[in-house]
Coordinates of C-alpha atoms and ligand atoms in Angstrom, one line a residue:
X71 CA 0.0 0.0 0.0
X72 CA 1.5 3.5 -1.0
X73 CA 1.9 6.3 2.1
X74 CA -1.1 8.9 2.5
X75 CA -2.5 11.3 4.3
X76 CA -6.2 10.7 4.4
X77 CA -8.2 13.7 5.7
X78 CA -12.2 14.5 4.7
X79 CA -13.4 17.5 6.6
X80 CA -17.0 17.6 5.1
X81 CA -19.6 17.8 8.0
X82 CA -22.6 15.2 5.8
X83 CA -26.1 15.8 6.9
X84 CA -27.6 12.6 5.1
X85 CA -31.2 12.0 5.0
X86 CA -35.1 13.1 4.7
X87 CA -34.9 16.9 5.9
X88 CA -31.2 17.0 6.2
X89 CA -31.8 21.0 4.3
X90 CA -32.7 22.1 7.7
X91 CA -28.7 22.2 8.4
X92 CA -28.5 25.1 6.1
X93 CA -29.0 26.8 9.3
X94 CA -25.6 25.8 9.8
X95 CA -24.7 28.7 7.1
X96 CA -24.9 31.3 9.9
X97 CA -21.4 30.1 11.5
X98 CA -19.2 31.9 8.6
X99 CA -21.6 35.0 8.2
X100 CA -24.4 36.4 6.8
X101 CA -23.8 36.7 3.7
X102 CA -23.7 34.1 1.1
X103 CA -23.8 33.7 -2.8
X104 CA -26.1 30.9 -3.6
X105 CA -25.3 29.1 -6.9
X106 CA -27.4 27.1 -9.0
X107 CA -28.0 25.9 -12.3
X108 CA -30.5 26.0 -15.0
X109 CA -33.1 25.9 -13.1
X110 CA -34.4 22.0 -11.2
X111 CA -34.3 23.7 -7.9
X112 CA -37.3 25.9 -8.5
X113 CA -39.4 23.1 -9.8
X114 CA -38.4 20.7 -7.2
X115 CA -39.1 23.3 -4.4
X116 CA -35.6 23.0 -3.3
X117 CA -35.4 26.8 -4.0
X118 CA -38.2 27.9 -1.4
X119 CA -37.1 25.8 0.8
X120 CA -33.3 26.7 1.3
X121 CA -34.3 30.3 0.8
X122 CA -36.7 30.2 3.7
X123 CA -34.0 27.8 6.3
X124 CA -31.8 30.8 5.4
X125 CA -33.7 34.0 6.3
X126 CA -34.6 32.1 9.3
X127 CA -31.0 32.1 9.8
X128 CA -30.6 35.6 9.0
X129 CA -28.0 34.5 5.7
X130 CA -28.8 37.3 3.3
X131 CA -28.3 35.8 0.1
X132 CA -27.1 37.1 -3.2
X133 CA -27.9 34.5 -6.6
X134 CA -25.8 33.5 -8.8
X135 CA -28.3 30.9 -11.4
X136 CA -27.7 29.5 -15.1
X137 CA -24.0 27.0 -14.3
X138 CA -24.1 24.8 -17.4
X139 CA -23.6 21.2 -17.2
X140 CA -19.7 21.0 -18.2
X141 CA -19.2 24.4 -16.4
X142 CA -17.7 27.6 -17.7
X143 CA -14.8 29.3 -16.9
X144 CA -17.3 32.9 -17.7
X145 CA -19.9 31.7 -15.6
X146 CA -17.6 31.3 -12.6
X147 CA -15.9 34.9 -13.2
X148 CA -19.4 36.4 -12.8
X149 CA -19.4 34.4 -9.5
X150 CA -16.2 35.9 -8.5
X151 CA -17.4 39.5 -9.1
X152 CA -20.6 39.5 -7.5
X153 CA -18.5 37.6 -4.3
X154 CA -16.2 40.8 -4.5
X155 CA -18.4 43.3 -5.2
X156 CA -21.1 42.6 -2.5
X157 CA -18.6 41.5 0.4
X158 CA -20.0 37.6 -0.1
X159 CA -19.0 35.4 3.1
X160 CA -19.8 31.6 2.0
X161 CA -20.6 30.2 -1.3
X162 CA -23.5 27.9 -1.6
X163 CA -24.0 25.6 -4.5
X164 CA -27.7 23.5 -5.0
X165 CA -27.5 21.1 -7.6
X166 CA -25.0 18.3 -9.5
X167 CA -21.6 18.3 -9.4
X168 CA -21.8 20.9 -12.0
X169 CA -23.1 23.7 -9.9
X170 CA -20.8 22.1 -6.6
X171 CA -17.9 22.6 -8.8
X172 CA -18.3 26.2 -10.5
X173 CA -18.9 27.3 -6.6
X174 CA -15.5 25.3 -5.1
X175 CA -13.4 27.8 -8.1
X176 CA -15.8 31.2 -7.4
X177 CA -14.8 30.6 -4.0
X178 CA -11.2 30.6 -4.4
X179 CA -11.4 32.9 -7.1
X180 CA -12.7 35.4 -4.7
X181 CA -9.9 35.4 -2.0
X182 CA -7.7 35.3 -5.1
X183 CA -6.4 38.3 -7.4
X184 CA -6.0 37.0 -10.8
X185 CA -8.3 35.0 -13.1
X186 CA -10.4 32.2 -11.9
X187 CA -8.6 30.4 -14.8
X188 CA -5.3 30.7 -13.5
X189 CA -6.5 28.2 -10.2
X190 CA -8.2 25.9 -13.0
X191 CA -4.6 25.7 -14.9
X192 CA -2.4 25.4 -11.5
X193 CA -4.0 23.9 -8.5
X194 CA -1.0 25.3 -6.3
X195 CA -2.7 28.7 -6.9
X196 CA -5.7 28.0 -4.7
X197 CA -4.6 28.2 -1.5
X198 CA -7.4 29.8 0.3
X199 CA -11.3 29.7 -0.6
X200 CA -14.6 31.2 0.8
X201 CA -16.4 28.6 3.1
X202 CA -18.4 26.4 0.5
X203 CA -21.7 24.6 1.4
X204 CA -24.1 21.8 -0.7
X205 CA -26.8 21.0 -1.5
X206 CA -26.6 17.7 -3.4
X207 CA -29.4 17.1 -6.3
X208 CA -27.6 14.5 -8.6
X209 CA -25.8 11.6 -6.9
X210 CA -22.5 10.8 -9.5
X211 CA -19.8 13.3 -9.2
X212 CA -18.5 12.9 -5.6
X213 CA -17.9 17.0 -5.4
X214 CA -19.8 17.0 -2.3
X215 CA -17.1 15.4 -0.4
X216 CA -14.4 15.9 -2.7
X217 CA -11.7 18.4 -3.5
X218 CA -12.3 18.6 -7.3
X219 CA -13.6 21.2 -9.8
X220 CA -13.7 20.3 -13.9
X221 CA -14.3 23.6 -15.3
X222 CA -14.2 24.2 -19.2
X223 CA -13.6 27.1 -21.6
X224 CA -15.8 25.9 -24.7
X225 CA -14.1 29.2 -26.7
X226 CA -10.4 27.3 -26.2
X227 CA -12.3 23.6 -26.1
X228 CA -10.5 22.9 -22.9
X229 CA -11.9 21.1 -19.6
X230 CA -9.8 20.5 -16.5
X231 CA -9.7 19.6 -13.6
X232 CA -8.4 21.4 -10.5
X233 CA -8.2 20.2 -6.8
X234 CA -7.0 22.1 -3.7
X235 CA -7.9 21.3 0.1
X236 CA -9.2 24.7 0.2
X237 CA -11.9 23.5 -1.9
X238 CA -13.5 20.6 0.0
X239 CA -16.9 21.7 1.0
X240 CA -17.3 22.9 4.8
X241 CA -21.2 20.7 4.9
X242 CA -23.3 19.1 2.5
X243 CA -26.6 18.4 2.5
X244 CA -27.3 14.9 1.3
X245 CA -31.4 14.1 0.8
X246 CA -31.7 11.2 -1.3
X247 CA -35.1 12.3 -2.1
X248 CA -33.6 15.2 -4.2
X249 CA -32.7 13.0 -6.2
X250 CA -36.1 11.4 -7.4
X251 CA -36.5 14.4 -9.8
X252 CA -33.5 13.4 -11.5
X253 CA -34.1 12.1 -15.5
X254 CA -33.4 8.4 -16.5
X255 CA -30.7 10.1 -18.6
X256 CA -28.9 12.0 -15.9
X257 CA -29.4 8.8 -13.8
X258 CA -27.7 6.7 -16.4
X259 CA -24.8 8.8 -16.7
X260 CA -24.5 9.7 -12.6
X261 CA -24.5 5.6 -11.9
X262 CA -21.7 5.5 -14.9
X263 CA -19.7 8.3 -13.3
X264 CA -19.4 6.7 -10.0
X265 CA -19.1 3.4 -11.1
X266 CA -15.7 4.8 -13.7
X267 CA -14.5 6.7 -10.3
X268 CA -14.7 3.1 -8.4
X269 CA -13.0 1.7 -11.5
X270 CA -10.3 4.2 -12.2
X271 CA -8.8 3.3 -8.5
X272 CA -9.4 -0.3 -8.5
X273 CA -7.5 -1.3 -11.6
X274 CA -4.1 0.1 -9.8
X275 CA -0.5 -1.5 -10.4
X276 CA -0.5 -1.4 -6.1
X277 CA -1.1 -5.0 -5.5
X278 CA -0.9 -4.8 -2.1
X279 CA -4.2 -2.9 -1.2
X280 CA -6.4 -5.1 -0.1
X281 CA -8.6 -2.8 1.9
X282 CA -9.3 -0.5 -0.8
X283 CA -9.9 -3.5 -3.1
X284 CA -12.6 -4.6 -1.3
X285 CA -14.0 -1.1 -0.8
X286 CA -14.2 -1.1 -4.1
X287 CA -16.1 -4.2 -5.4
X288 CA -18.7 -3.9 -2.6
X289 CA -19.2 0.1 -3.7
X290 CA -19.5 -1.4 -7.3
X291 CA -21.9 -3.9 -6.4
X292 CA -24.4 -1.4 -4.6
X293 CA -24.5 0.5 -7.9
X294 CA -24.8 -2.1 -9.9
X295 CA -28.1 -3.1 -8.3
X296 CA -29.3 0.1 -7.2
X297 CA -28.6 1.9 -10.4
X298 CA -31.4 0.2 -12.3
X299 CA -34.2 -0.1 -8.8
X300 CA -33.8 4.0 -9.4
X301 CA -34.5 3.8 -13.4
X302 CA -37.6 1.7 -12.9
X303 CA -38.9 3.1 -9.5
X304 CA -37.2 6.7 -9.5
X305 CA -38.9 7.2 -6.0
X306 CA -37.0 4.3 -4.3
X307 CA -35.8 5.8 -1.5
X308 CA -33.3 3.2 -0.5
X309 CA -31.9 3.2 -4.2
X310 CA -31.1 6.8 -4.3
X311 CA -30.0 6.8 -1.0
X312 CA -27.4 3.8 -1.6
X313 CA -26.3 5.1 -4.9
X314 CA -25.7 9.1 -3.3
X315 CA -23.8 7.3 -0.7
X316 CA -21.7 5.1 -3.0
X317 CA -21.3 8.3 -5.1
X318 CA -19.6 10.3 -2.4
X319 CA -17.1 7.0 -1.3
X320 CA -16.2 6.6 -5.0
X321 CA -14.1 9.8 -5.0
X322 CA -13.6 10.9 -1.9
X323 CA -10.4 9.1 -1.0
X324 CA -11.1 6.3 0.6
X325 CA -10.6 4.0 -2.0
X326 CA -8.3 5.9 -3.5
X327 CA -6.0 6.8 -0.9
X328 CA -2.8 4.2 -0.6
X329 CA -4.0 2.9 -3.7
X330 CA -5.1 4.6 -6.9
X331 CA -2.7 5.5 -10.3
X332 CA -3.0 8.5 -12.3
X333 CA -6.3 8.2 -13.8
X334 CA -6.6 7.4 -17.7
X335 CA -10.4 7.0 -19.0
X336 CA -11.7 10.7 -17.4
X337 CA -9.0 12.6 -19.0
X338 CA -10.1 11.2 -22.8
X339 CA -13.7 11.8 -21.5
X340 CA -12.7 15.3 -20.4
X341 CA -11.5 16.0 -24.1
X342 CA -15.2 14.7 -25.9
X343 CA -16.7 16.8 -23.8
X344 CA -14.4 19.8 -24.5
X345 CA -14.6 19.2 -27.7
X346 CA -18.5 18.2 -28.2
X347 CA -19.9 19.1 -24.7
X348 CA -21.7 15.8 -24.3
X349 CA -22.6 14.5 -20.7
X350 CA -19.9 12.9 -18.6
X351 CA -21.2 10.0 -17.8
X352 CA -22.3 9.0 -21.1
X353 CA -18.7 9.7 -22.1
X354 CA -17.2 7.5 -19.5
X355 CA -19.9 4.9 -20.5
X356 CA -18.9 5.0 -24.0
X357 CA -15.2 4.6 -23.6
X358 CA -15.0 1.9 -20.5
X359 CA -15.4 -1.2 -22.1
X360 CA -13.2 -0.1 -25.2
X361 CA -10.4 0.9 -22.7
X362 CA -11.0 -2.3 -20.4
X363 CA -10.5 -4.0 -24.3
X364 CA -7.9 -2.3 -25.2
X365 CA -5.4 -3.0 -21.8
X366 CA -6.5 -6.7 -21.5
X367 CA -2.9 -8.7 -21.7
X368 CA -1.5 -11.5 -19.9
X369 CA -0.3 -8.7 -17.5
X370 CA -4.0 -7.4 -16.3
X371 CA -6.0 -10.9 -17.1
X372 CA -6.3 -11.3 -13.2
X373 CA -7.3 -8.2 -12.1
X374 CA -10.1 -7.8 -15.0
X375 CA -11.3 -11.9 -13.8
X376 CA -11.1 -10.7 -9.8
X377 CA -13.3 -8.2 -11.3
X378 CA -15.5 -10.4 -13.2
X379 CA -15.9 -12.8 -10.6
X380 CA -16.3 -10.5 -7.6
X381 CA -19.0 -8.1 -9.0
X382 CA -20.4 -9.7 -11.3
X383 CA -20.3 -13.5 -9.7
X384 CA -19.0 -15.2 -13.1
X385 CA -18.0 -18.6 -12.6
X386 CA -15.0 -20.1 -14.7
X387 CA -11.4 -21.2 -14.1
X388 CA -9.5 -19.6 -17.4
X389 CA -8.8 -16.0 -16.6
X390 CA -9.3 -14.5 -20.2
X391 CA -12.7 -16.1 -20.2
X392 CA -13.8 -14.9 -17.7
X393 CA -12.1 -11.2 -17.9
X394 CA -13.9 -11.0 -21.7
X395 CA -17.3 -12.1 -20.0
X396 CA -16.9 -9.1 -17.0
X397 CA -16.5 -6.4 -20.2
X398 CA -19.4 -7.9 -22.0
X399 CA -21.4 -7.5 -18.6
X400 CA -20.0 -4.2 -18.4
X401 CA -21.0 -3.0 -21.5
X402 CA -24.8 -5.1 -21.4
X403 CA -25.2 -3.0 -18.1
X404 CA -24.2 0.1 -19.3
X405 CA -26.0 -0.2 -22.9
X406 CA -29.0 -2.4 -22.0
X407 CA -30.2 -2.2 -19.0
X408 CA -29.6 1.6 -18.2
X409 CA -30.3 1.8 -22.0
X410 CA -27.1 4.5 -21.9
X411 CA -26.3 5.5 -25.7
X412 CA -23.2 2.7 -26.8
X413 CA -21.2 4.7 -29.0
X414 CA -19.7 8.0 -29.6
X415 CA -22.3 8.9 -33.1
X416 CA -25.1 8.0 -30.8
X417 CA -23.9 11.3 -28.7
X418 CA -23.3 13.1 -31.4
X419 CA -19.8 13.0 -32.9
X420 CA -20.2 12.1 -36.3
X421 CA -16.4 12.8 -37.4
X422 CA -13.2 11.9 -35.9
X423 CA -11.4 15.2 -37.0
X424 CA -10.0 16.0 -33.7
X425 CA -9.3 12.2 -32.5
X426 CA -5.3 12.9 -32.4
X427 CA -5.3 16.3 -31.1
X428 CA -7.5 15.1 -28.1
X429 CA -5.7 11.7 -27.8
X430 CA -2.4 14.0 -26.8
X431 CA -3.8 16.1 -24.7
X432 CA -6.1 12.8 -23.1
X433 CA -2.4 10.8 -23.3
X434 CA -0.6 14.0 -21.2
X435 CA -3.2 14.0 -18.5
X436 CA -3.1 9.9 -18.2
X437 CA 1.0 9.1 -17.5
X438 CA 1.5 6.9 -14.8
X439 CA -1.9 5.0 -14.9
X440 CA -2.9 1.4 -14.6
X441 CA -1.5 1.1 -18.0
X442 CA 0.2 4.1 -19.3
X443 CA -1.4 4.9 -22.8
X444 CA 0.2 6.6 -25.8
X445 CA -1.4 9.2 -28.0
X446 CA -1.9 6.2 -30.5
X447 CA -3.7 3.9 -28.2
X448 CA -6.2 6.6 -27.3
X449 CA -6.8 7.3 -30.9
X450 CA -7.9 3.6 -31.2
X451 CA -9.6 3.5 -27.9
X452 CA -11.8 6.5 -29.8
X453 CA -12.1 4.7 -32.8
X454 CA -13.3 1.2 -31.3
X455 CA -16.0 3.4 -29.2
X456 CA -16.9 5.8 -32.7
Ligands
NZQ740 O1 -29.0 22.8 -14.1 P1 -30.2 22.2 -13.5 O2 -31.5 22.8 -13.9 O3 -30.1 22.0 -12.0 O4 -30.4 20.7 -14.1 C1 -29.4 19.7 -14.0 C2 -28.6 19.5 -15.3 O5 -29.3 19.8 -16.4 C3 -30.0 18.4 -13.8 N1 -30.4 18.1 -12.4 C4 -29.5 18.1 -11.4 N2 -30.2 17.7 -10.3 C5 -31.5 17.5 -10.7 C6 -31.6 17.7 -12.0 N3 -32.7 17.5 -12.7 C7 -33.8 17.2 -12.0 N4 -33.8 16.9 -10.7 C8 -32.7 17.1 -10.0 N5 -32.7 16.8 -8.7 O6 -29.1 17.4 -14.3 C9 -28.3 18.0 -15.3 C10 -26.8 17.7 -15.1 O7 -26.3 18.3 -14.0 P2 -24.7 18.3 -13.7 O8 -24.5 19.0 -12.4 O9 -24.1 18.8 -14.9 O10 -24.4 16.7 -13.6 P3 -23.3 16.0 -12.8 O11 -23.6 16.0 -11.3 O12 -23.2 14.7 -13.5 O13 -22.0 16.9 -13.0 C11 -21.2 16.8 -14.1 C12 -20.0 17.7 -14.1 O14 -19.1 17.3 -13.0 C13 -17.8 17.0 -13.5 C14 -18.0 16.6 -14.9 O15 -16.9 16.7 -15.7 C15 -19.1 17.6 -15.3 O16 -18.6 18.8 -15.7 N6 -17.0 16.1 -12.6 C16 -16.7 16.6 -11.4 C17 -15.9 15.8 -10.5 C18 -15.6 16.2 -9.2 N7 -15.9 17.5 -8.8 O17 -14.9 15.5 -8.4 C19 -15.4 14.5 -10.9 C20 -16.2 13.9 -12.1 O18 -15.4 12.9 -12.6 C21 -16.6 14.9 -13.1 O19 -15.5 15.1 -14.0
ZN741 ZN1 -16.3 11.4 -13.4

């Protein structure tokens, strides 16, 4: 097991009601910038009901509405100048990781004096953030209890991520019923996200981690049978509270920490959705089981069988056969019965134009992973998923 320092300061108020914590706002100030996207929280009631915690609280609160899904870098300057303009105390963010992330850079951006895009470029540049509080609507990104932001500048087609500890949220709010407003799509690609976050740390070259290995296939499990009990019943209480939690443990260290490689499928997901803005999720979907194809060898064959046999239960002695049967699960899951779209026209992309220059930029961001990949094998790994 590699050395780490292991350290999650999010407060989590889990459960039915848990919004009454906003309350909680009141310990860094009175005012706060409240962030949120295009516009679920009003329908859902969400909205009312945060406004009214707040007043309560006497948190004046200043709105900051319209953060895309795949963020942008302008949106998050307007955050950063309304936070220095009106004096703003705390940031909170209501909705996916979308909304959680453009709020973790406006509040660094506004204890910082440059560009907001500066801390997205260099990480080392945040060193100090507003307090940041959530609200979490979507379970699948982990930035509830995570350090990460993925903002993009569509103008430049870049998306990156950025992570400092200043970032971590102070308290979120997670209600899984929230969540029974969320679409079959964005329930799809939420289940895929966490389930590529589980995957990107357990297929690690650190043999020795058992802990995290286990972690690992029993977070993979729960999503795998909770993921579809929320597509057909999307009021299941137990479902969405099973898959929020899972969410939040895919990417929050513990299964990383000790553990995980450089990561290698998110950054060739982060360049289709510089590139073509599709969801995340349905990115990661789409890639997976070409990239679990693609590194299959004798050296990998028994972690991609451990895999097969310990989430999915496939029975078999030959390695190969039974690693080949875990993608094909994989991929039935993904395509069939979360009826996700299986390949990169069905989102969209109907050229490969800009296959090499995102295959270098993918290959930079991926060196050191479970199996280090050149330009040339992501250009195949986009070809096999075209
Ligand atoms: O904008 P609104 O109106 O709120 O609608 C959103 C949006 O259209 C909707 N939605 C959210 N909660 C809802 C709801 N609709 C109905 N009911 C609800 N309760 O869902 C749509 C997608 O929202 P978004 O926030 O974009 O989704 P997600 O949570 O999947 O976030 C995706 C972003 O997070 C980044 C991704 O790259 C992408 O930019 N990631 C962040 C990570 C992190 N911070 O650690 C790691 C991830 O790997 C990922 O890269
Ligand atoms: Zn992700």
């Amino acid at each position: 097991m590699y050395d780490f320092t292991f350290h999650i300061p999010t407060r989590i108020n889990f459960g039915r009601g848990a919004i009454s914590h906003l309350s909680e706002l009141a310990e860094s100030g009175n005012k706060a910038l409240l962030v949120y996207g295009g516009g679920s929280i009003k329908r859902n009631g969400i909205y009312d009901e945060a406004l009214r915690i707040l007043g309560e609280a006497g948190v004046e609160v200043t709105e900051l509405s319209g953060v895309e899904p795949n963020p942008r870098i302008q949106t998050v300057r307007r955050g950063v100048e309304l936070c220095k303009e009106q004096g703003i105390q705390m940031v909170l963010a209501i909705g996916g990781g979308s909304t959680i992330d453009a709020s973790k850079v406006i509040a660094a951006g506004a204890l910082y004096d440059g560009d907001p895009w500066d801390l997205v470029l260099d990480s080392s540049k945040a060193v100090r953030a507003l307090p940041i509080y959530s609200v979490l609507t979507l379970a699948a990104t982990g930035s509830e209890m995570d350090c990460f932001a993925v903002i993009s500048d569509m103008t430049k087609n870049e998306k990156w991520g950025t992570g400092a500890p200043c970032m971590v949220p102070t308290m979120s709010v997670l209600d899984p019923t929230y969540t029974f407003s969320v679409s079959r799509r964005q329930t799809a690609a939420g289940t895929a996200d966490m389930m590529s976050h589980t995957f990107e740390n357990y297929f690690t070259r650190e043999k020795g981690a058992d802990v995290q290995k286990e972690f690992c296939e029993g977070l993979l499990r729960t999503m795998v049978k909770n993921g579809p009990v929320a597509l057909a019943h999307p009021d299941d209480y137990d479902a969405r509270a099973n898959l929020m939690w899972a969410a939040s443990h895919a990417i929050n260290g513990l299964v990383g920490a000790g553990s995980a490689n450089a990561w290698c499928v998110h950054p060739m997901e982060h360049e289709l959705s510089a590139f073509y803005d599709i969801t995340h999720g349905e990115g990661l979907a789409i890639l997976t089981p070409a990239w679990m194809e693609h590194v299959l060898s004798v050296d990998t064959v028994a972690d991609f069988a451990r895999y097969g046999r310990r989430v999915w239960g496939i029975q078999g002695l030959d390695d190969f056969a039974v690693a080949h049967e875990a993608i094909a699960k994989t991929r039935e899951f993904f395509f069939q019965t979360m009826g996700m779209p299986a390949n990169l026209r069905a989102v969209g992309i109907t050229d490969d134009k800009n296959f090499e220059v995102m295959a270098q930029k993918a290959a930079d961001g991926s060196k050191g992973s479970y199996v280090p990949l050149t330009k040339d094998d992501i250009v195949e790994i986009y070809r096999a998923a075209f």
